[in-house]
Amino acid sequence: MATNNEQDAAKAVAAKKAAEDAAANKKQTFVATFRLLLDGSYAAPSEKVKLSREQYETLKRLGAIEGDWK
């Protein structure tokens, strides 16, 4: 039988994983600085685009979007 400490640790790990999954699925809005192809459609420069954290990281390094992840 699992002890309370083991159960608490398992709950903490599960909660952390759930929070990471929610953060990964969260999207924020940024402004494109170049023409972008996102999810099968194009966004023109100065157009607002909704990005996941992963998309943001990639495009920010390239200078393809304006704004910071909050």
N, CA, C and O atoms as CSV, one atom per row, in Angstrom:
chain,resi,resn,atom,element,x,y,z
A,1,MET,N,N,0.843,-1.194,0.000
A,1,MET,CA,C,0.000,0.000,0.000
A,1,MET,C,C,0.882,1.249,0.000
A,1,MET,O,O,1.883,1.297,0.715
A,2,ALA,N,N,0.526,2.238,-0.780
A,2,ALA,CA,C,1.314,3.460,-0.888
A,2,ALA,C,C,1.124,4.335,0.345
A,2,ALA,O,O,0.028,4.439,0.896
A,3,THR,N,N,2.219,4.957,0.759
A,3,THR,CA,C,2.139,5.868,1.900
A,3,THR,C,C,1.571,7.198,1.444
A,3,THR,O,O,1.470,7.475,0.249
A,4,ASN,N,N,1.202,8.019,2.425
A,4,ASN,CA,C,0.674,9.347,2.095
A,4,ASN,C,C,1.705,10.171,1.333
A,4,ASN,O,O,1.351,10.911,0.415
A,5,ASN,N,N,2.989,10.049,1.711
A,5,ASN,CA,C,4.036,10.801,1.010
A,5,ASN,C,C,4.131,10.374,-0.451
A,5,ASN,O,O,4.299,11.219,-1.330
A,6,GLU,N,N,4.026,9.078,-0.721
A,6,GLU,CA,C,4.075,8.585,-2.098
A,6,GLU,C,C,2.864,9.063,-2.888
A,6,GLU,O,O,2.971,9.435,-4.056
A,7,GLN,N,N,1.722,9.044,-2.232
A,7,GLN,CA,C,0.503,9.513,-2.896
A,7,GLN,C,C,0.596,11.014,-3.190
A,7,GLN,O,O,0.215,11.468,-4.269
A,8,ASP,N,N,1.108,11.779,-2.218
A,8,ASP,CA,C,1.270,13.219,-2.420
A,8,ASP,C,C,2.248,13.510,-3.550
A,8,ASP,O,O,2.018,14.407,-4.362
A,9,ALA,N,N,3.340,12.751,-3.602
A,9,ALA,CA,C,4.335,12.935,-4.661
A,9,ALA,C,C,3.731,12.614,-6.028
A,9,ALA,O,O,3.967,13.329,-7.002
A,10,ALA,N,N,2.951,11.533,-6.093
A,10,ALA,CA,C,2.308,11.154,-7.353
A,10,ALA,C,C,1.313,12.227,-7.797
A,10,ALA,O,O,1.223,12.536,-8.985
A,11,LYS,N,N,0.574,12.791,-6.857
A,11,LYS,CA,C,-0.377,13.859,-7.181
A,11,LYS,C,C,0.357,15.107,-7.676
A,11,LYS,O,O,-0.101,15.773,-8.604
A,12,ALA,N,N,1.498,15.419,-7.054
A,12,ALA,CA,C,2.272,16.588,-7.458
A,12,ALA,C,C,2.813,16.405,-8.880
A,12,ALA,O,O,2.793,17.347,-9.672
A,13,VAL,N,N,3.289,15.219,-9.204
A,13,VAL,CA,C,3.794,14.937,-10.549
A,13,VAL,C,C,2.663,15.058,-11.571
A,13,VAL,O,O,2.841,15.642,-12.640
A,14,ALA,N,N,1.507,14.504,-11.234
A,14,ALA,CA,C,0.355,14.575,-12.141
A,14,ALA,C,C,-0.090,16.020,-12.353
A,14,ALA,O,O,-0.429,16.405,-13.472
A,15,ALA,N,N,-0.090,16.824,-11.287
A,15,ALA,CA,C,-0.497,18.222,-11.397
A,15,ALA,C,C,0.500,19.001,-12.254
A,15,ALA,O,O,0.105,19.835,-13.069
A,16,LYS,N,N,1.792,18.728,-12.069
A,16,LYS,CA,C,2.810,19.406,-12.867
A,16,LYS,C,C,2.657,19.064,-14.344
A,16,LYS,O,O,2.757,19.944,-15.199
A,17,LYS,N,N,2.415,17.793,-14.648
A,17,LYS,CA,C,2.233,17.351,-16.038
A,17,LYS,C,C,1.009,18.030,-16.644
A,17,LYS,O,O,1.055,18.486,-17.786
A,18,ALA,N,N,-0.088,18.100,-15.886
A,18,ALA,CA,C,-1.307,18.748,-16.374
A,18,ALA,C,C,-1.057,20.227,-16.662
A,18,ALA,O,O,-1.548,20.755,-17.660
A,19,ALA,N,N,-0.298,20.898,-15.797
A,19,ALA,CA,C,0.008,22.313,-16.006
A,19,ALA,C,C,0.883,22.501,-17.236
A,19,ALA,O,O,0.680,23.442,-18.002
A,20,GLU,N,N,1.860,21.612,-17.435
A,20,GLU,CA,C,2.724,21.694,-18.616
A,20,GLU,C,C,1.920,21.460,-19.891
A,20,GLU,O,O,2.127,22.148,-20.891
A,21,ASP,N,N,1.009,20.498,-19.859
A,21,ASP,CA,C,0.164,20.226,-21.028
A,21,ASP,C,C,-0.723,21.419,-21.349
A,21,ASP,O,O,-0.892,21.773,-22.515
A,22,ALA,N,N,-1.293,22.043,-20.315
A,22,ALA,CA,C,-2.154,23.215,-20.531
A,22,ALA,C,C,-1.347,24.369,-21.116
A,22,ALA,O,O,-1.817,25.065,-22.015
A,23,ALA,N,N,-0.138,24.571,-20.610
A,23,ALA,CA,C,0.717,25.646,-21.125
A,23,ALA,C,C,1.103,25.388,-22.567
A,23,ALA,O,O,1.176,26.324,-23.364
A,24,ALA,N,N,1.351,24.139,-22.916
A,24,ALA,CA,C,1.733,23.793,-24.287
A,24,ALA,C,C,0.589,24.050,-25.261
A,24,ALA,O,O,0.829,24.377,-26.423
A,25,ASN,N,N,-0.639,23.906,-24.803
A,25,ASN,CA,C,-1.804,24.101,-25.666
A,25,ASN,C,C,-2.283,25.547,-25.688
A,25,ASN,O,O,-3.129,25.901,-26.509
A,26,LYS,N,N,-1.760,26.382,-24.805
A,26,LYS,CA,C,-2.163,27.775,-24.732
A,26,LYS,C,C,-1.630,28.530,-25.941
A,26,LYS,O,O,-0.511,28.278,-26.390
A,27,LYS,N,N,-2.420,29.446,-26.463
A,27,LYS,CA,C,-1.988,30.272,-27.595
A,27,LYS,C,C,-2.092,31.740,-27.209
A,27,LYS,O,O,-2.951,32.135,-26.420
A,28,GLN,N,N,-1.202,32.533,-27.780
A,28,GLN,CA,C,-1.219,33.971,-27.582
A,28,GLN,C,C,-1.126,34.652,-28.940
A,28,GLN,O,O,-0.740,34.033,-29.932
A,29,THR,N,N,-1.482,35.921,-28.976
A,29,THR,CA,C,-1.523,36.673,-30.227
A,29,THR,C,C,-0.267,37.530,-30.386
A,29,THR,O,O,0.185,38.185,-29.448
A,30,PHE,N,N,0.281,37.505,-31.604
A,30,PHE,CA,C,1.473,38.274,-31.955
A,30,PHE,C,C,1.254,38.913,-33.320
A,30,PHE,O,O,0.267,38.620,-33.995
A,31,VAL,N,N,2.168,39.780,-33.724
A,31,VAL,CA,C,2.089,40.449,-35.020
A,31,VAL,C,C,3.180,39.884,-35.925
A,31,VAL,O,O,4.352,39.852,-35.548
A,32,ALA,N,N,2.795,39.445,-37.109
A,32,ALA,CA,C,3.747,38.918,-38.084
A,32,ALA,C,C,4.568,40.066,-38.667
A,32,ALA,O,O,4.035,41.139,-38.949
A,33,THR,N,N,5.862,39.835,-38.846
A,33,THR,CA,C,6.718,40.831,-39.494
A,33,THR,C,C,7.055,40.419,-40.918
A,33,THR,O,O,7.540,41.229,-41.708
A,34,PHE,N,N,6.797,39.151,-41.245
A,34,PHE,CA,C,6.985,38.604,-42.583
A,34,PHE,C,C,5.718,37.846,-42.960
A,34,PHE,O,O,4.868,37.592,-42.107
A,35,ARG,N,N,5.593,37.489,-44.219
A,35,ARG,CA,C,4.493,36.617,-44.643
A,35,ARG,C,C,4.747,35.229,-44.053
A,35,ARG,O,O,5.815,34.650,-44.249
A,36,LEU,N,N,3.768,34.707,-43.336
A,36,LEU,CA,C,3.919,33.424,-42.655
A,36,LEU,C,C,2.895,32.421,-43.153
A,36,LEU,O,O,1.758,32.777,-43.462
A,37,LEU,N,N,3.305,31.172,-43.226
A,37,LEU,CA,C,2.387,30.074,-43.499
A,37,LEU,C,C,2.167,29.347,-42.177
A,37,LEU,O,O,3.076,28.707,-41.646
A,38,LEU,N,N,0.956,29.454,-41.659
A,38,LEU,CA,C,0.611,28.836,-40.373
A,38,LEU,C,C,-0.635,27.985,-40.527
A,38,LEU,O,O,-1.685,28.470,-40.947
A,39,ASP,N,N,-0.511,26.732,-40.191
A,39,ASP,CA,C,-1.656,25.823,-40.215
A,39,ASP,C,C,-2.400,25.854,-41.552
A,39,ASP,O,O,-3.629,25.797,-41.592
A,40,GLY,N,N,-1.640,25.945,-42.643
A,40,GLY,CA,C,-2.247,25.861,-43.973
A,40,GLY,C,C,-2.750,27.160,-44.561
A,40,GLY,O,O,-3.253,27.163,-45.684
A,41,SER,N,N,-2.632,28.274,-43.837
A,41,SER,CA,C,-3.059,29.552,-44.409
A,41,SER,C,C,-1.973,30.598,-44.173
A,41,SER,O,O,-1.152,30.470,-43.264
A,42,TYR,N,N,-1.986,31.640,-45.014
A,42,TYR,CA,C,-0.961,32.666,-44.950
A,42,TYR,C,C,-1.399,33.832,-44.077
A,42,TYR,O,O,-2.577,34.185,-44.020
A,43,ALA,N,N,-0.422,34.418,-43.400
A,43,ALA,CA,C,-0.625,35.641,-42.632
A,43,ALA,C,C,0.308,36.689,-43.227
A,43,ALA,O,O,1.501,36.440,-43.394
A,44,ALA,N,N,-0.233,37.855,-43.543
A,44,ALA,CA,C,0.550,38.937,-44.136
A,44,ALA,C,C,1.326,39.686,-43.053
A,44,ALA,O,O,0.965,39.630,-41.878
A,45,PRO,N,N,2.389,40.384,-43.446
A,45,PRO,CA,C,3.093,41.229,-42.477
A,45,PRO,C,C,2.120,42.216,-41.835
A,45,PRO,O,O,1.245,42.758,-42.511
A,46,SER,N,N,2.269,42.442,-40.566
A,46,SER,CA,C,1.435,43.301,-39.707
A,46,SER,C,C,0.107,42.652,-39.314
A,46,SER,O,O,-0.677,43.249,-38.577
A,47,GLU,N,N,-0.146,41.454,-39.791
A,47,GLU,CA,C,-1.365,40.732,-39.403
A,47,GLU,C,C,-1.157,40.046,-38.050
A,47,GLU,O,O,-0.059,39.580,-37.745
A,48,LYS,N,N,-2.208,39.990,-37.254
A,48,LYS,CA,C,-2.145,39.301,-35.962
A,48,LYS,C,C,-2.275,37.797,-36.184
A,48,LYS,O,O,-3.079,37.337,-36.995
A,49,VAL,N,N,-1.458,37.040,-35.439
A,49,VAL,CA,C,-1.474,35.580,-35.539
A,49,VAL,C,C,-1.505,34.977,-34.142
A,49,VAL,O,O,-0.869,35.490,-33.221
A,50,LYS,N,N,-2.252,33.880,-33.988
A,50,LYS,CA,C,-2.295,33.154,-32.715
A,50,LYS,C,C,-1.297,32.013,-32.805
A,50,LYS,O,O,-1.334,31.212,-33.739
A,51,LEU,N,N,-0.396,31.946,-31.815
A,51,LEU,CA,C,0.668,30.963,-31.830
A,51,LEU,C,C,0.737,30.175,-30.530
A,51,LEU,O,O,0.432,30.683,-29.451
A,52,SER,N,N,1.148,28.922,-30.666
A,52,SER,CA,C,1.472,28.120,-29.492
A,52,SER,C,C,2.848,28.559,-29.011
A,52,SER,O,O,3.545,29.298,-29.706
A,53,ARG,N,N,3.237,28.109,-27.833
A,53,ARG,CA,C,4.560,28.466,-27.303
A,53,ARG,C,C,5.661,27.958,-28.243
A,53,ARG,O,O,6.643,28.660,-28.484
A,54,GLU,N,N,5.501,26.763,-28.762
A,54,GLU,CA,C,6.502,26.184,-29.664
A,54,GLU,C,C,6.635,27.018,-30.939
A,54,GLU,O,O,7.748,27.303,-31.382
A,55,GLN,N,N,5.499,27.410,-31.529
A,55,GLN,CA,C,5.541,28.246,-32.728
A,55,GLN,C,C,6.197,29.591,-32.418
A,55,GLN,O,O,7.010,30.091,-33.195
A,56,TYR,N,N,5.832,30.166,-31.275
A,56,TYR,CA,C,6.400,31.440,-30.850
A,56,TYR,C,C,7.921,31.353,-30.765
A,56,TYR,O,O,8.626,32.204,-31.308
A,57,GLU,N,N,8.429,30.318,-30.079
A,57,GLU,CA,C,9.881,30.167,-29.894
A,57,GLU,C,C,10.592,30.129,-31.248
A,57,GLU,O,O,11.610,30.795,-31.434
A,58,THR,N,N,10.066,29.362,-32.177
A,58,THR,CA,C,10.687,29.237,-33.496
A,58,THR,C,C,10.645,30.551,-34.263
A,58,THR,O,O,11.666,31.002,-34.780
A,59,LEU,N,N,9.475,31.164,-34.338
A,59,LEU,CA,C,9.316,32.377,-35.136
A,59,LEU,C,C,10.003,33.589,-34.512
A,59,LEU,O,O,10.485,34.461,-35.235
A,60,LYS,N,N,10.055,33.657,-33.197
A,60,LYS,CA,C,10.719,34.775,-32.518
A,60,LYS,C,C,12.212,34.760,-32.823
A,60,LYS,O,O,12.801,35.811,-33.078
A,61,ARG,N,N,12.832,33.573,-32.798
A,61,ARG,CA,C,14.265,33.456,-33.117
A,61,ARG,C,C,14.562,33.942,-34.531
A,61,ARG,O,O,15.641,34.472,-34.795
A,62,LEU,N,N,13.616,33.763,-35.430
A,62,LEU,CA,C,13.788,34.171,-36.828
A,62,LEU,C,C,13.447,35.641,-37.067
A,62,LEU,O,O,13.690,36.164,-38.155
A,63,GLY,N,N,12.890,36.307,-36.062
A,63,GLY,CA,C,12.480,37.700,-36.225
A,63,GLY,C,C,11.209,37.844,-37.038
A,63,GLY,O,O,10.939,38.910,-37.592
A,64,ALA,N,N,10.425,36.775,-37.114
A,64,ALA,CA,C,9.224,36.762,-37.948
A,64,ALA,C,C,7.979,37.285,-37.241
A,64,ALA,O,O,6.929,37.438,-37.866
A,65,ILE,N,N,8.090,37.560,-35.941
A,65,ILE,CA,C,6.945,38.094,-35.190
A,65,ILE,C,C,7.429,39.159,-34.220
A,65,ILE,O,O,8.601,39.204,-33.844
A,66,GLU,N,N,6.489,40.019,-33.826
A,66,GLU,CA,C,6.741,41.033,-32.806
A,66,GLU,C,C,5.992,40.626,-31.548
A,66,GLU,O,O,4.934,40.000,-31.610
A,67,GLY,N,N,6.557,40.992,-30.411
A,67,GLY,CA,C,5.885,40.743,-29.145
A,67,GLY,C,C,6.612,39.684,-28.335
A,67,GLY,O,O,7.471,38.963,-28.843
A,68,ASP,N,N,6.249,39.610,-27.067
A,68,ASP,CA,C,6.860,38.660,-26.136
A,68,ASP,C,C,5.792,37.776,-25.518
A,68,ASP,O,O,4.661,38.211,-25.304
A,69,TRP,N,N,6.155,36.545,-25.235
A,69,TRP,CA,C,5.262,35.616,-24.558
A,69,TRP,C,C,5.056,36.075,-23.132
A,69,TRP,O,O,6.024,36.371,-22.432
A,70,LYS,N,N,3.818,36.139,-22.689
A,70,LYS,CA,C,3.507,36.608,-21.321
A,70,LYS,C,C,3.168,35.452,-20.434
A,70,LYS,O,O,2.879,35.644,-19.252
